Short mmCIF file of C-alpha atoms in Angstrom, two decimals:
data_model
loop_
_atom_site.label_atom_id
_atom_site.label_comp_id
_atom_site.label_asym_id
_atom_site.label_seq_id
_atom_site.Cartn_x
_atom_site.Cartn_y
_atom_site.Cartn_z
CA MET A 781 0.11 0.12 -0.17
CA THR A 782 2.92 2.33 0.58
CA ASP A 783 4.10 1.96 -2.73
CA ARG A 784 0.55 2.59 -4.24
CA THR A 785 0.36 5.89 -1.95
CA ALA A 786 3.82 6.91 -3.55
CA ALA A 787 2.79 6.03 -7.23
CA ASP A 788 -0.30 8.12 -6.33
CA LEU A 789 1.56 11.28 -4.85
CA ARG A 790 3.86 11.46 -7.97
CA ARG A 791 0.89 11.68 -10.18
CA GLN A 792 -0.66 14.07 -8.41
CA ILE A 793 2.38 15.94 -8.13
CA GLU A 794 2.92 15.83 -11.90
CA ARG A 795 -0.84 16.87 -12.34
CA THR A 796 -0.33 20.02 -10.16
CA ARG A 797 3.09 20.85 -11.83
CA HIS A 798 1.25 20.47 -15.07
CA ARG A 799 -1.65 22.82 -14.22
CA LEU A 800 0.70 25.22 -12.48
CA GLY A 801 2.76 25.21 -15.79
CA SER A 802 -0.81 26.32 -17.67
CA THR A 803 -1.59 28.82 -15.22
CA VAL A 804 1.62 30.66 -15.58
CA GLU A 805 1.64 30.54 -19.41
CA GLU A 806 -2.14 32.23 -19.19
CA LEU A 807 -0.69 34.90 -16.60
CA ALA A 808 2.00 35.64 -18.49
CA ALA A 809 0.03 36.22 -21.86
CA ARG A 810 -2.61 38.58 -19.82
CA ALA A 811 0.50 40.33 -18.36
CA ASP A 812 1.57 41.53 -21.39
CA VAL A 813 -0.51 44.45 -21.61
CA ARG A 814 2.29 46.89 -22.50
CA GLY A 815 3.05 44.87 -25.60
CA ARG A 816 -0.51 44.78 -26.68
CA THR A 817 -1.09 48.50 -26.05
CA LYS A 818 2.14 49.43 -27.86
CA ALA A 819 0.70 47.17 -30.88
CA ARG A 820 -2.36 49.11 -30.84
CA ALA A 821 -0.93 52.36 -30.69
CA ALA A 822 1.29 51.59 -33.39
CA ASP A 823 -1.76 50.86 -35.62
CA LEU A 824 -3.64 53.88 -34.46
CA MET A 825 -0.63 55.94 -35.27
CA ASP A 826 -0.50 54.53 -39.04
CA ARG A 827 -3.96 54.96 -39.64
CA ALA A 828 -3.77 58.84 -38.19
CA GLY A 829 -0.81 59.12 -40.49
CA ALA A 830 -2.79 57.83 -43.86
CA MET A 831 -5.59 60.10 -42.66
CA THR A 832 -3.68 63.09 -42.23
CA VAL A 833 -2.12 62.78 -45.88
CA GLN A 834 -5.66 62.18 -47.26
CA LEU A 835 -6.99 65.16 -45.37
CA ARG A 836 -4.25 67.31 -46.50
CA SER A 837 -4.75 66.25 -50.12
CA THR A 838 -8.35 66.78 -50.12
CA ALA A 839 -7.94 70.31 -48.34
CA SER A 840 -5.34 71.62 -50.79
CA GLN A 841 -7.12 70.47 -54.05
CA ALA A 842 -10.13 72.47 -52.44
CA GLY A 843 -8.18 75.28 -51.32
CA TYR A 844 -6.92 75.41 -55.34
CA HIS A 845 -10.33 75.33 -56.43
CA VAL A 846 -11.51 78.10 -54.40
CA GLN A 847 -8.53 80.22 -55.41
CA GLU A 848 -9.30 79.45 -58.85
CA ARG A 849 -12.96 80.63 -58.77
CA ALA A 850 -12.14 83.58 -56.75
CA GLY A 851 -9.50 84.49 -59.14
CA ARG A 852 -12.13 83.94 -62.37
CA ALA A 853 -14.77 86.05 -60.44
CA GLY A 854 -12.21 88.79 -59.81
CA HIS A 855 -11.33 88.97 -63.78
CA ALA A 856 -14.75 88.96 -64.58
CA VAL A 857 -15.58 92.34 -62.58
CA GLN A 858 -12.55 93.51 -64.35
CA GLU A 859 -13.74 92.96 -67.52
CA ARG A 860 -17.42 94.22 -67.10
CA ALA A 861 -16.06 97.39 -64.98
CA GLY A 862 -13.88 98.23 -68.15
CA ARG A 863 -16.82 98.96 -70.27
CA ALA A 864 -18.63 101.18 -67.61
CA GLY A 865 -15.72 103.63 -67.17
CA HIS A 866 -12.21 103.98 -65.70
CA ALA A 867 -13.35 104.84 -62.08
CA VAL A 868 -15.79 101.59 -62.47
CA GLN A 869 -13.03 99.85 -63.45
CA GLU A 870 -10.57 100.48 -60.55
CA ARG A 871 -13.28 99.61 -57.87
CA ALA A 872 -13.91 96.40 -59.68
CA GLY A 873 -9.97 95.59 -59.90
CA HIS A 874 -10.22 96.04 -56.16
CA ALA A 875 -13.04 93.82 -55.31
CA GLY A 876 -11.48 91.46 -57.78
CA HIS A 877 -8.09 91.37 -55.88
CA ALA A 878 -9.70 91.43 -52.46
CA ALA A 879 -11.98 88.21 -53.47
CA GLN A 880 -8.72 86.74 -54.84
CA GLY A 881 -7.18 87.60 -51.46
CA ARG A 882 -9.92 86.13 -49.54
CA GLY A 883 -9.37 83.20 -51.37
CA VAL A 884 -5.85 82.55 -50.93
CA ARG A 885 -6.56 83.08 -47.31
CA ALA A 886 -9.25 80.66 -47.22
CA LYS A 887 -6.73 78.26 -48.90
CA HIS A 888 -4.53 78.55 -46.41
CA ALA A 889 -6.93 78.66 -43.72
CA VAL A 890 -8.26 75.11 -45.10
CA GLN A 891 -4.49 73.97 -44.99
CA ASP A 892 -4.20 74.60 -41.38
CA ALA A 893 -7.50 73.14 -40.79
CA ALA A 894 -6.24 69.87 -42.45
CA THR A 895 -3.39 69.71 -40.23
CA ARG A 896 -5.46 69.86 -37.25
CA VAL A 897 -8.05 67.64 -38.62
CA GLY A 898 -5.14 65.28 -39.00
CA ARG A 899 -4.89 65.06 -35.32
CA THR A 900 -8.44 65.00 -34.42
CA GLY A 901 -9.98 62.74 -37.04
CA ARG A 902 -12.85 62.24 -39.45
CA ARG A 903 -15.45 64.39 -37.36
CA GLN A 904 -13.14 67.25 -37.96
CA ALA A 905 -12.88 66.71 -41.60
CA LEU A 906 -16.32 67.14 -42.09
CA HIS A 907 -16.14 70.72 -40.56
CA VAL A 908 -13.26 71.66 -42.83
CA ARG A 909 -15.61 70.64 -45.64
CA ASP A 910 -18.26 72.93 -44.42
CA ASP A 911 -15.77 75.57 -43.49
CA LEU A 912 -14.75 75.71 -47.16
CA ARG A 913 -17.99 75.97 -48.83
CA ASN A 914 -18.69 78.65 -46.51
CA ASN A 915 -15.77 80.57 -47.45
CA ALA A 916 -16.45 79.94 -51.13
CA ALA A 917 -20.07 80.94 -51.02
CA ARG A 918 -19.01 83.93 -48.82
CA ALA A 919 -16.14 85.09 -51.26
CA SER A 920 -18.68 84.58 -53.98
CA ARG A 921 -21.44 86.88 -52.03
CA THR A 922 -18.56 89.37 -51.33
CA ALA A 923 -17.53 89.60 -54.97
CA GLU A 924 -21.43 90.36 -55.86
CA ARG A 925 -22.14 92.82 -53.00
CA SER A 926 -18.63 95.15 -53.19
CA ALA A 927 -19.28 95.55 -57.00
CA PRO A 928 -20.58 98.97 -58.09
CA ALA A 929 -24.34 99.08 -58.76
CA PRO A 930 -24.48 99.11 -62.54
CA VAL A 931 -22.04 96.07 -62.52
CA GLN A 932 -23.83 93.84 -60.02
CA ALA A 933 -25.82 91.65 -62.35
CA PRO A 934 -22.78 91.32 -64.79
CA VAL A 935 -20.83 90.16 -61.82
CA ARG A 936 -23.70 87.67 -61.02
CA PHE A 937 -23.72 86.41 -64.61
CA ALA A 938 -20.01 86.23 -64.51
CA LEU A 939 -19.78 84.15 -61.36
CA ARG A 940 -22.32 81.63 -62.54
CA HIS A 941 -21.15 81.58 -65.93
CA PRO A 942 -17.39 81.74 -66.25
CA ARG A 943 -16.69 80.55 -69.44
CA PRO A 944 -18.03 83.20 -71.81
CA VAL A 945 -15.96 85.66 -69.56
CA VAL A 946 -12.84 83.65 -70.09
CA ILE A 947 -13.47 83.80 -73.50
CA VAL A 948 -14.21 87.85 -73.82
CA GLY A 949 -11.39 88.72 -71.51
CA ALA A 950 -9.07 86.69 -73.83
CA ALA A 951 -10.37 88.38 -76.87
CA ALA A 952 -9.84 91.71 -75.20
CA VAL A 953 -6.18 91.12 -74.33
CA ALA A 954 -5.51 90.07 -77.52
CA LEU A 955 -7.21 93.32 -79.09
CA VAL A 956 -5.09 95.50 -76.29
CA ALA A 957 -1.96 93.79 -77.47
CA ALA A 958 -2.81 94.64 -81.07
CA GLY A 959 -3.35 97.85 -80.30
CA VAL A 960 0.03 98.49 -78.52
CA MET A 961 1.97 96.49 -81.25
CA GLY A 962 0.55 98.69 -83.94
CA ARG A 963 1.36 102.06 -81.77
CA ARG A 964 4.55 100.80 -81.71
CA ARG A 965 5.23 99.95 -85.42
CA ALA A 966 3.46 103.46 -86.33
CA LYS A 967 6.17 105.34 -84.06
CA GLU A 968 9.10 103.31 -85.21
CA GLN A 969 8.22 104.52 -89.30
#
């Protein structure tokens, strides 16, 4: 009976050692919180970096678009003001440059906002998009309002339909260039 008891004790000791080893392995896996936290943080940093690049690109493109539209609006105002007279042309030129300046400032504001958005996530990206739309609408309204009364209707038309204004502007530039060249040739002869 003594041998049996010793054999039973050995088996019991072996089982206890095996269970203790499993428990230690489970505790070690659970205790590796630092490693799991580092892996999760690295994953989140990668996602934030990718989102930052994407948002900067989107904001930059939107800024260029706003600047382009503001520039077109300014040139349209200048063209129509030339027909109304020299004083009206001067005021419209200032309005166009102011609108273009606002477009540039809006572009920079959008780029700065995109940098901040990269740190704060998608929710801020939606706010930037709304701000961009508001800035573009505000620049357009300002260009319409700052134009003199006789030119407001043509300015509204030019803002809504920029293609004819660009074509007329190009033709006007060609005529002015031809006139200047003709005068130079006449003076030389």
